[in-house]
PDB file of C-alpha atoms in Angstrom:
ATOM      1  CA  GLU A   1      -0.126  -0.136   0.159  1.00  0.00           C
ATOM      2  CA  ILE A   2       1.118   3.454  -0.788  1.00  0.00           C
ATOM      3  CA  VAL A   3       1.202   5.490   2.441  1.00  0.00           C
ATOM      4  CA  MET A   4       0.309   9.276   1.869  1.00  0.00           C
ATOM      5  CA  THR A   5       1.667  11.738   4.334  1.00  0.00           C
ATOM      6  CA  GLN A   6       0.750  15.334   4.542  1.00  0.00           C
ATOM      7  CA  SER A   7       2.261  17.991   6.478  1.00  0.00           C
ATOM      8  CA  PRO A   8       1.575  20.125   8.645  1.00  0.00           C
ATOM      9  CA  ALA A   9      -1.399  18.494  10.277  1.00  0.00           C
ATOM     10  CA  THR A  10      -2.752  21.881  11.228  1.00  0.00           C
ATOM     11  CA  LEU A  11      -1.721  25.257   9.158  1.00  0.00           C
ATOM     12  CA  SER A  12      -2.850  28.798  10.365  1.00  0.00           C
ATOM     13  CA  VAL A  13      -2.383  31.698   7.928  1.00  0.00           C
ATOM     14  CA  SER A  14      -3.686  35.148   7.892  1.00  0.00           C
ATOM     15  CA  PRO A  15      -6.089  36.241   5.280  1.00  0.00           C
ATOM     16  CA  GLY A  16      -4.433  37.592   1.993  1.00  0.00           C
ATOM     17  CA  GLU A  17      -1.548  35.522   2.600  1.00  0.00           C
ATOM     18  CA  ARG A  18      -0.300  32.217   0.878  1.00  0.00           C
ATOM     19  CA  ALA A  19      -0.923  28.779   2.099  1.00  0.00           C
ATOM     20  CA  THR A  20       1.398  25.775   1.127  1.00  0.00           C
ATOM     21  CA  LEU A  21       0.312  22.265   1.986  1.00  0.00           C
ATOM     22  CA  SER A  22       2.544  19.311   1.335  1.00  0.00           C
ATOM     23  CA  CYS A  23       1.871  16.021   0.504  1.00  0.00           C
ATOM     24  CA  ARG A  24       4.448  12.786   0.322  1.00  0.00           C
ATOM     25  CA  ALA A  25       4.035   9.407  -1.412  1.00  0.00           C
ATOM     26  CA  SER A  26       6.141   6.286   0.179  1.00  0.00           C
ATOM     27  CA  GLN A  27       6.653   5.342  -3.523  1.00  0.00           C
ATOM     28  CA  SER A  28       6.315   7.197  -6.876  1.00  0.00           C
ATOM     29  CA  VAL A  29       3.090   7.828  -7.829  1.00  0.00           C
ATOM     30  CA  ARG A  30       3.809   9.674 -11.119  1.00  0.00           C
ATOM     31  CA  SER A  31       1.265  12.403 -11.647  1.00  0.00           C
ATOM     32  CA  ASN A  32      -1.704  10.740 -10.290  1.00  0.00           C
ATOM     33  CA  LEU A  33      -2.448  12.525  -7.365  1.00  0.00           C
ATOM     34  CA  ALA A  34      -5.490  14.432  -6.580  1.00  0.00           C
ATOM     35  CA  TRP A  35      -6.513  17.248  -3.868  1.00  0.00           C
ATOM     36  CA  TYR A  36      -9.742  17.772  -2.256  1.00  0.00           C
ATOM     37  CA  GLN A  37     -11.230  20.409   0.142  1.00  0.00           C
ATOM     38  CA  GLN A  38     -13.717  19.500   2.663  1.00  0.00           C
ATOM     39  CA  LYS A  39     -15.635  21.854   4.885  1.00  0.00           C
ATOM     40  CA  PRO A  40     -17.263  20.732   8.052  1.00  0.00           C
ATOM     41  CA  GLY A  41     -20.411  19.082   7.522  1.00  0.00           C
ATOM     42  CA  GLN A  42     -19.779  18.899   3.565  1.00  0.00           C
ATOM     43  CA  ALA A  43     -18.616  16.408   1.267  1.00  0.00           C
ATOM     44  CA  PRO A  44     -15.212  16.760  -0.177  1.00  0.00           C
ATOM     45  CA  ARG A  45     -14.599  18.609  -3.566  1.00  0.00           C
ATOM     46  CA  LEU A  46     -12.246  17.951  -6.103  1.00  0.00           C
ATOM     47  CA  LEU A  47      -9.701  20.732  -6.472  1.00  0.00           C
ATOM     48  CA  ILE A  48      -6.643  19.270  -8.424  1.00  0.00           C
ATOM     49  CA  TYR A  49      -6.257  15.828 -10.605  1.00  0.00           C
ATOM     50  CA  GLY A  50      -3.300  15.235 -12.435  1.00  0.00           C
ATOM     51  CA  ALA A  51      -1.028  16.959  -9.998  1.00  0.00           C
ATOM     52  CA  SER A  52      -1.841  20.155 -11.543  1.00  0.00           C
ATOM     53  CA  ILE A  53      -4.902  20.351 -13.510  1.00  0.00           C
ATOM     54  CA  ARG A  54      -7.529  22.160 -11.728  1.00  0.00           C
ATOM     55  CA  ALA A  55     -11.059  20.683 -11.782  1.00  0.00           C
ATOM     56  CA  THR A  56     -14.226  22.516 -13.305  1.00  0.00           C
ATOM     57  CA  GLY A  57     -15.154  25.623 -11.462  1.00  0.00           C
ATOM     58  CA  ILE A  58     -12.108  25.821  -9.112  1.00  0.00           C
ATOM     59  CA  PRO A  59     -10.467  29.441  -8.776  1.00  0.00           C
ATOM     60  CA  ALA A  60      -7.276  30.139  -9.966  1.00  0.00           C
ATOM     61  CA  SER A  61      -5.767  30.789  -6.673  1.00  0.00           C
ATOM     62  CA  PHE A  62      -5.598  26.951  -6.015  1.00  0.00           C
ATOM     63  CA  SER A  63      -2.490  25.421  -7.859  1.00  0.00           C
ATOM     64  CA  GLY A  64      -0.932  22.001  -7.577  1.00  0.00           C
ATOM     65  CA  SER A  65       2.609  20.939  -8.511  1.00  0.00           C
ATOM     66  CA  GLY A  66       4.822  18.036  -7.954  1.00  0.00           C
ATOM     67  CA  SER A  67       5.297  14.765  -9.348  1.00  0.00           C
ATOM     68  CA  GLY A  68       6.764  11.085  -8.080  1.00  0.00           C
ATOM     69  CA  THR A  69       6.596  11.482  -4.321  1.00  0.00           C
ATOM     70  CA  ASP A  70       6.502  15.036  -3.336  1.00  0.00           C
ATOM     71  CA  PHE A  71       3.463  17.261  -4.330  1.00  0.00           C
ATOM     72  CA  THR A  72       2.481  20.718  -3.356  1.00  0.00           C
ATOM     73  CA  LEU A  73      -1.231  22.638  -3.030  1.00  0.00           C
ATOM     74  CA  THR A  74      -0.639  26.040  -2.851  1.00  0.00           C
ATOM     75  CA  ILE A  75      -3.659  28.788  -2.174  1.00  0.00           C
ATOM     76  CA  SER A  76      -2.505  32.327  -2.846  1.00  0.00           C
ATOM     77  CA  ILE A  77      -4.441  35.306  -1.352  1.00  0.00           C
ATOM     78  CA  LEU A  78      -6.275  33.117   1.310  1.00  0.00           C
ATOM     79  CA  GLN A  79      -9.965  34.097   1.893  1.00  0.00           C
ATOM     80  CA  SER A  80     -12.051  33.193   5.093  1.00  0.00           C
ATOM     81  CA  GLU A  81     -14.056  30.492   3.142  1.00  0.00           C
ATOM     82  CA  ASP A  82     -10.724  28.782   2.376  1.00  0.00           C
ATOM     83  CA  SER A  83     -10.913  27.595   5.975  1.00  0.00           C
ATOM     84  CA  ALA A  84     -11.003  23.580   5.427  1.00  0.00           C
ATOM     85  CA  VAL A  85      -9.410  20.217   5.829  1.00  0.00           C
ATOM     86  CA  TYR A  86      -7.330  19.417   2.347  1.00  0.00           C
ATOM     87  CA  TYR A  87      -6.702  15.692   1.339  1.00  0.00           C
ATOM     88  CA  CYS A  88      -4.413  14.424  -1.067  1.00  0.00           C
ATOM     89  CA  GLN A  89      -5.105  11.212  -2.895  1.00  0.00           C
ATOM     90  CA  GLN A  90      -2.770   8.859  -5.180  1.00  0.00           C
ATOM     91  CA  TYR A  91      -4.665   6.940  -7.629  1.00  0.00           C
ATOM     92  CA  ASN A  92      -1.306   5.318  -9.492  1.00  0.00           C
ATOM     93  CA  ASN A  93      -1.586   2.182  -7.615  1.00  0.00           C
ATOM     94  CA  TRP A  94      -5.432   1.866  -8.469  1.00  0.00           C
ATOM     95  CA  PRO A  95      -7.425  -0.043  -7.214  1.00  0.00           C
ATOM     96  CA  ARG A  96      -5.520   0.496  -4.236  1.00  0.00           C
ATOM     97  CA  ILE A  97      -6.340   4.163  -3.786  1.00  0.00           C
ATOM     98  CA  THR A  98      -4.877   5.959  -0.647  1.00  0.00           C
ATOM     99  CA  PHE A  99      -5.540   9.278   0.774  1.00  0.00           C
ATOM    100  CA  GLY A 100      -3.543  10.951   3.307  1.00  0.00           C
ATOM    101  CA  GLN A 101      -4.665  12.123   6.795  1.00  0.00           C
ATOM    102  CA  GLY A 102      -5.421  15.478   5.788  1.00  0.00           C
ATOM    103  CA  THR A 103      -4.103  19.116   6.646  1.00  0.00           C
ATOM    104  CA  ARG A 104      -6.263  21.292   8.428  1.00  0.00           C
ATOM    105  CA  LEU A 105      -6.239  24.947   7.243  1.00  0.00           C
ATOM    106  CA  GLU A 106      -7.054  27.751   9.709  1.00  0.00           C
ATOM    107  CA  ILE A 107      -7.636  31.133   8.630  1.00  0.00           C
ATOM    108  CA  LYS A 108      -6.133  33.576  11.414  1.00  0.00           C
TER     109      LYS A 108
ATOM    110  CA  GLN B   1     -26.583  19.437 -12.993  1.00  0.00           C
ATOM    111  CA  VAL B   2     -24.672  16.515 -11.264  1.00  0.00           C
ATOM    112  CA  GLN B   3     -26.716  14.952  -8.263  1.00  0.00           C
ATOM    113  CA  LEU B   4     -25.832  11.918  -6.272  1.00  0.00           C
ATOM    114  CA  VAL B   5     -28.159  11.188  -3.277  1.00  0.00           C
ATOM    115  CA  GLU B   6     -27.612   8.379  -1.147  1.00  0.00           C
ATOM    116  CA  SER B   7     -30.073   6.498   1.229  1.00  0.00           C
ATOM    117  CA  GLY B   8     -30.323   3.225   3.375  1.00  0.00           C
ATOM    118  CA  GLY B   9     -27.849   4.367   6.137  1.00  0.00           C
ATOM    119  CA  GLY B  10     -28.901   4.096   9.775  1.00  0.00           C
ATOM    120  CA  VAL B  11     -28.125   2.181  12.888  1.00  0.00           C
ATOM    121  CA  VAL B  12     -27.616  -1.641  12.559  1.00  0.00           C
ATOM    122  CA  GLN B  13     -26.438  -4.264  15.191  1.00  0.00           C
ATOM    123  CA  PRO B  14     -22.827  -6.020  14.320  1.00  0.00           C
ATOM    124  CA  GLY B  15     -23.174  -8.974  11.988  1.00  0.00           C
ATOM    125  CA  ARG B  16     -26.179  -7.710  10.341  1.00  0.00           C
ATOM    126  CA  SER B  17     -26.540  -6.420   6.791  1.00  0.00           C
ATOM    127  CA  LEU B  18     -27.356  -3.133   5.280  1.00  0.00           C
ATOM    128  CA  ARG B  19     -27.896  -1.978   1.535  1.00  0.00           C
ATOM    129  CA  LEU B  20     -27.166   1.380   0.514  1.00  0.00           C
ATOM    130  CA  SER B  21     -28.419   3.279  -2.593  1.00  0.00           C
ATOM    131  CA  CYS B  22     -27.186   6.252  -4.735  1.00  0.00           C
ATOM    132  CA  ALA B  23     -29.770   7.790  -6.822  1.00  0.00           C
ATOM    133  CA  ALA B  24     -27.753   9.674  -9.843  1.00  0.00           C
ATOM    134  CA  SER B  25     -28.926  12.213 -12.255  1.00  0.00           C
ATOM    135  CA  GLY B  26     -27.701  15.269 -14.326  1.00  0.00           C
ATOM    136  CA  PHE B  27     -24.953  13.034 -16.343  1.00  0.00           C
ATOM    137  CA  THR B  28     -24.999   9.707 -18.588  1.00  0.00           C
ATOM    138  CA  PHE B  29     -24.762   7.246 -15.517  1.00  0.00           C
ATOM    139  CA  ARG B  30     -23.875   4.510 -17.548  1.00  0.00           C
ATOM    140  CA  SER B  31     -20.828   6.189 -18.846  1.00  0.00           C
ATOM    141  CA  TYR B  32     -18.936   6.621 -15.637  1.00  0.00           C
ATOM    142  CA  ALA B  33     -17.400   4.134 -13.321  1.00  0.00           C
ATOM    143  CA  MET B  34     -19.025   4.972  -9.675  1.00  0.00           C
ATOM    144  CA  HIS B  35     -17.435   4.371  -6.235  1.00  0.00           C
ATOM    145  CA  TRP B  36     -18.013   3.997  -2.815  1.00  0.00           C
ATOM    146  CA  VAL B  37     -15.855   6.193  -0.246  1.00  0.00           C
ATOM    147  CA  ARG B  38     -16.215   6.575   3.490  1.00  0.00           C
ATOM    148  CA  GLN B  39     -15.454   8.687   6.423  1.00  0.00           C
ATOM    149  CA  ALA B  40     -15.277   7.453  10.029  1.00  0.00           C
ATOM    150  CA  PRO B  41     -16.529  10.128  12.582  1.00  0.00           C
ATOM    151  CA  GLY B  42     -13.778  12.662  12.975  1.00  0.00           C
ATOM    152  CA  LYS B  43     -11.424  10.586  10.383  1.00  0.00           C
ATOM    153  CA  GLY B  44     -10.111  10.720   7.012  1.00  0.00           C
ATOM    154  CA  LEU B  45     -11.329   9.389   3.778  1.00  0.00           C
ATOM    155  CA  GLU B  46     -11.018   5.668   2.937  1.00  0.00           C
ATOM    156  CA  TRP B  47     -12.005   4.293  -0.544  1.00  0.00           C
ATOM    157  CA  VAL B  48     -14.445   1.445  -0.331  1.00  0.00           C
ATOM    158  CA  ALA B  49     -15.172  -0.186  -3.983  1.00  0.00           C
ATOM    159  CA  VAL B  50     -15.460   0.717  -7.456  1.00  0.00           C
ATOM    160  CA  LEU B  51     -17.628  -0.502 -10.369  1.00  0.00           C
ATOM    161  CA  ALA B  52     -17.002  -0.052 -13.978  1.00  0.00           C
ATOM    162  CA  SER B  53     -19.776   1.904 -16.084  1.00  0.00           C
ATOM    163  CA  ASP B  54     -20.887  -1.555 -17.746  1.00  0.00           C
ATOM    164  CA  GLY B  55     -21.008  -3.181 -14.437  1.00  0.00           C
ATOM    165  CA  ARG B  56     -18.429  -5.965 -15.706  1.00  0.00           C
ATOM    166  CA  ASP B  57     -15.332  -5.190 -13.290  1.00  0.00           C
ATOM    167  CA  ASN B  58     -15.536  -4.109  -9.683  1.00  0.00           C
ATOM    168  CA  TYR B  59     -12.833  -4.263  -6.931  1.00  0.00           C
ATOM    169  CA  HIS B  60     -12.955  -3.723  -3.292  1.00  0.00           C
ATOM    170  CA  ALA B  61     -10.825  -2.521  -0.640  1.00  0.00           C
ATOM    171  CA  ASP B  62      -9.337  -5.281   1.593  1.00  0.00           C
ATOM    172  CA  SER B  63     -11.091  -3.900   4.497  1.00  0.00           C
ATOM    173  CA  VAL B  64     -14.342  -4.859   3.163  1.00  0.00           C
ATOM    174  CA  LYS B  65     -13.640  -7.927   0.584  1.00  0.00           C
ATOM    175  CA  GLY B  66     -15.821 -10.724   1.120  1.00  0.00           C
ATOM    176  CA  ARG B  67     -18.450  -8.566   3.139  1.00  0.00           C
ATOM    177  CA  PHE B  68     -19.486  -5.779   0.992  1.00  0.00           C
ATOM    178  CA  THR B  69     -20.624  -5.706  -2.869  1.00  0.00           C
ATOM    179  CA  ILE B  70     -21.038  -2.844  -5.203  1.00  0.00           C
ATOM    180  CA  SER B  71     -23.733  -3.176  -8.013  1.00  0.00           C
ATOM    181  CA  ARG B  72     -25.428  -0.433 -10.329  1.00  0.00           C
ATOM    182  CA  ASP B  73     -28.440  -0.755 -12.509  1.00  0.00           C
ATOM    183  CA  ASN B  74     -28.076   1.622 -15.571  1.00  0.00           C
ATOM    184  CA  SER B  75     -31.476   1.403 -16.322  1.00  0.00           C
ATOM    185  CA  LYS B  76     -32.409   3.014 -12.994  1.00  0.00           C
ATOM    186  CA  ASN B  77     -29.252   5.383 -12.672  1.00  0.00           C
ATOM    187  CA  THR B  78     -28.674   3.843  -9.361  1.00  0.00           C
ATOM    188  CA  LEU B  79     -25.578   2.626  -7.596  1.00  0.00           C
ATOM    189  CA  TYR B  80     -25.710   0.048  -4.541  1.00  0.00           C
ATOM    190  CA  LEU B  81     -23.611  -1.208  -1.763  1.00  0.00           C
ATOM    191  CA  GLN B  82     -24.480  -4.261  -0.011  1.00  0.00           C
ATOM    192  CA  MET B  83     -23.094  -4.381   3.331  1.00  0.00           C
ATOM    193  CA  ASN B  84     -22.992  -8.105   4.901  1.00  0.00           C
ATOM    194  CA  SER B  85     -21.548  -8.994   8.354  1.00  0.00           C
ATOM    195  CA  LEU B  86     -20.990  -5.542   9.455  1.00  0.00           C
ATOM    196  CA  ARG B  87     -18.620  -4.624  12.181  1.00  0.00           C
ATOM    197  CA  THR B  88     -18.381  -1.753  14.513  1.00  0.00           C
ATOM    198  CA  GLU B  89     -15.194  -0.313  12.704  1.00  0.00           C
ATOM    199  CA  ASP B  90     -17.511   0.026   9.372  1.00  0.00           C
ATOM    200  CA  THR B  91     -19.313   2.821  11.228  1.00  0.00           C
ATOM    201  CA  ALA B  92     -18.911   5.756   8.963  1.00  0.00           C
ATOM    202  CA  VAL B  93     -20.576   8.427   6.288  1.00  0.00           C
ATOM    203  CA  TYR B  94     -20.621   6.625   3.083  1.00  0.00           C
ATOM    204  CA  TYR B  95     -20.351   8.634  -0.170  1.00  0.00           C
ATOM    205  CA  CYS B  96     -21.514   7.876  -3.587  1.00  0.00           C
ATOM    206  CA  VAL B  97     -18.894   9.379  -5.764  1.00  0.00           C
ATOM    207  CA  ARG B  98     -18.717   9.582  -9.758  1.00  0.00           C
ATOM    208  CA  ASP B  99     -15.384   8.863 -11.269  1.00  0.00           C
ATOM    209  CA  GLY B 100     -13.506  11.782 -12.820  1.00  0.00           C
ATOM    210  CA  LYS B 101     -13.211  10.207 -16.210  1.00  0.00           C
ATOM    211  CA  PRO B 102     -16.010   9.130 -18.653  1.00  0.00           C
ATOM    212  CA  ALA B 103     -15.665   5.386 -19.577  1.00  0.00           C
ATOM    213  CA  ALA B 104     -12.498   4.063 -18.242  1.00  0.00           C
ATOM    214  CA  ALA B 105     -11.867   4.783 -14.418  1.00  0.00           C
ATOM    215  CA  GLY B 106      -9.457   7.464 -13.625  1.00  0.00           C
ATOM    216  CA  TYR B 107      -9.863   6.695  -9.597  1.00  0.00           C
ATOM    217  CA  TYR B 108     -10.295  10.138  -8.889  1.00  0.00           C
ATOM    218  CA  PHE B 109     -13.525  11.744  -7.727  1.00  0.00           C
ATOM    219  CA  ASP B 110     -15.195  14.529  -9.486  1.00  0.00           C
ATOM    220  CA  TYR B 111     -18.691  14.798  -7.803  1.00  0.00           C
ATOM    221  CA  TRP B 112     -19.537  13.082  -4.214  1.00  0.00           C
ATOM    222  CA  GLY B 113     -23.400  12.625  -2.749  1.00  0.00           C
ATOM    223  CA  GLN B 114     -24.110  14.253   0.664  1.00  0.00           C
ATOM    224  CA  GLY B 115     -23.506  11.014   2.184  1.00  0.00           C
ATOM    225  CA  THR B 116     -25.409   8.467   4.516  1.00  0.00           C
ATOM    226  CA  LEU B 117     -24.476   7.857   7.986  1.00  0.00           C
ATOM    227  CA  VAL B 118     -23.888   4.170   8.982  1.00  0.00           C
ATOM    228  CA  THR B 119     -23.642   3.527  12.441  1.00  0.00           C
ATOM    229  CA  VAL B 120     -23.011  -0.101  13.746  1.00  0.00           C
ATOM    230  CA  SER B 121     -23.634  -0.663  17.274  1.00  0.00           C
ATOM    231  CA  SER B 122     -25.149  -3.315  19.867  1.00  0.00           C
TER     232      SER B 122
END
């Protein structure tokens, strides 16, 4: 099983600043990585797939990068509504899909 | 717009069975692989099962293999999850999820239902 490790566990950033979330895979997943945003009481929402491709309707303030084992989700110009838990997910080793444990993003 | 509406959750005793349903609308259901993903209370996400668009190929997570069965009825635009021999560790919100790629499964998830809570407790 490919283990996905996200860091930090919690990130606190001020509005208008940039947030950088990391995700590391225990072995290469090439570019087969997705990011999701989950707000309290809601289902997750797809943000990024293919490591860097924004999903439909996702603003340009969200960007993904990386390949192989190290990936980054960047949220530029943070807004209060960006407060959520963010998950990465690898799908290179399908059907043994695995998620990271999540990063909680708090807006100060 | 794409809608996925789960039903069938509830409280069930360990060892008993439950069947979840997911009614899909707003897209060509028969063209997409479909998945179930679950989330235990306060925990992260766990993929449960996938079924190909034509219903032929399916895979289940090791944690549910032999106990859960995913199925679909393309004439009714409905996805199912039959859950047998339920355990307390199966307690979770179960999400019906559309695969992000039409036809062949891509294994990332572009639309999610609101989820249905399954509680396994004596």
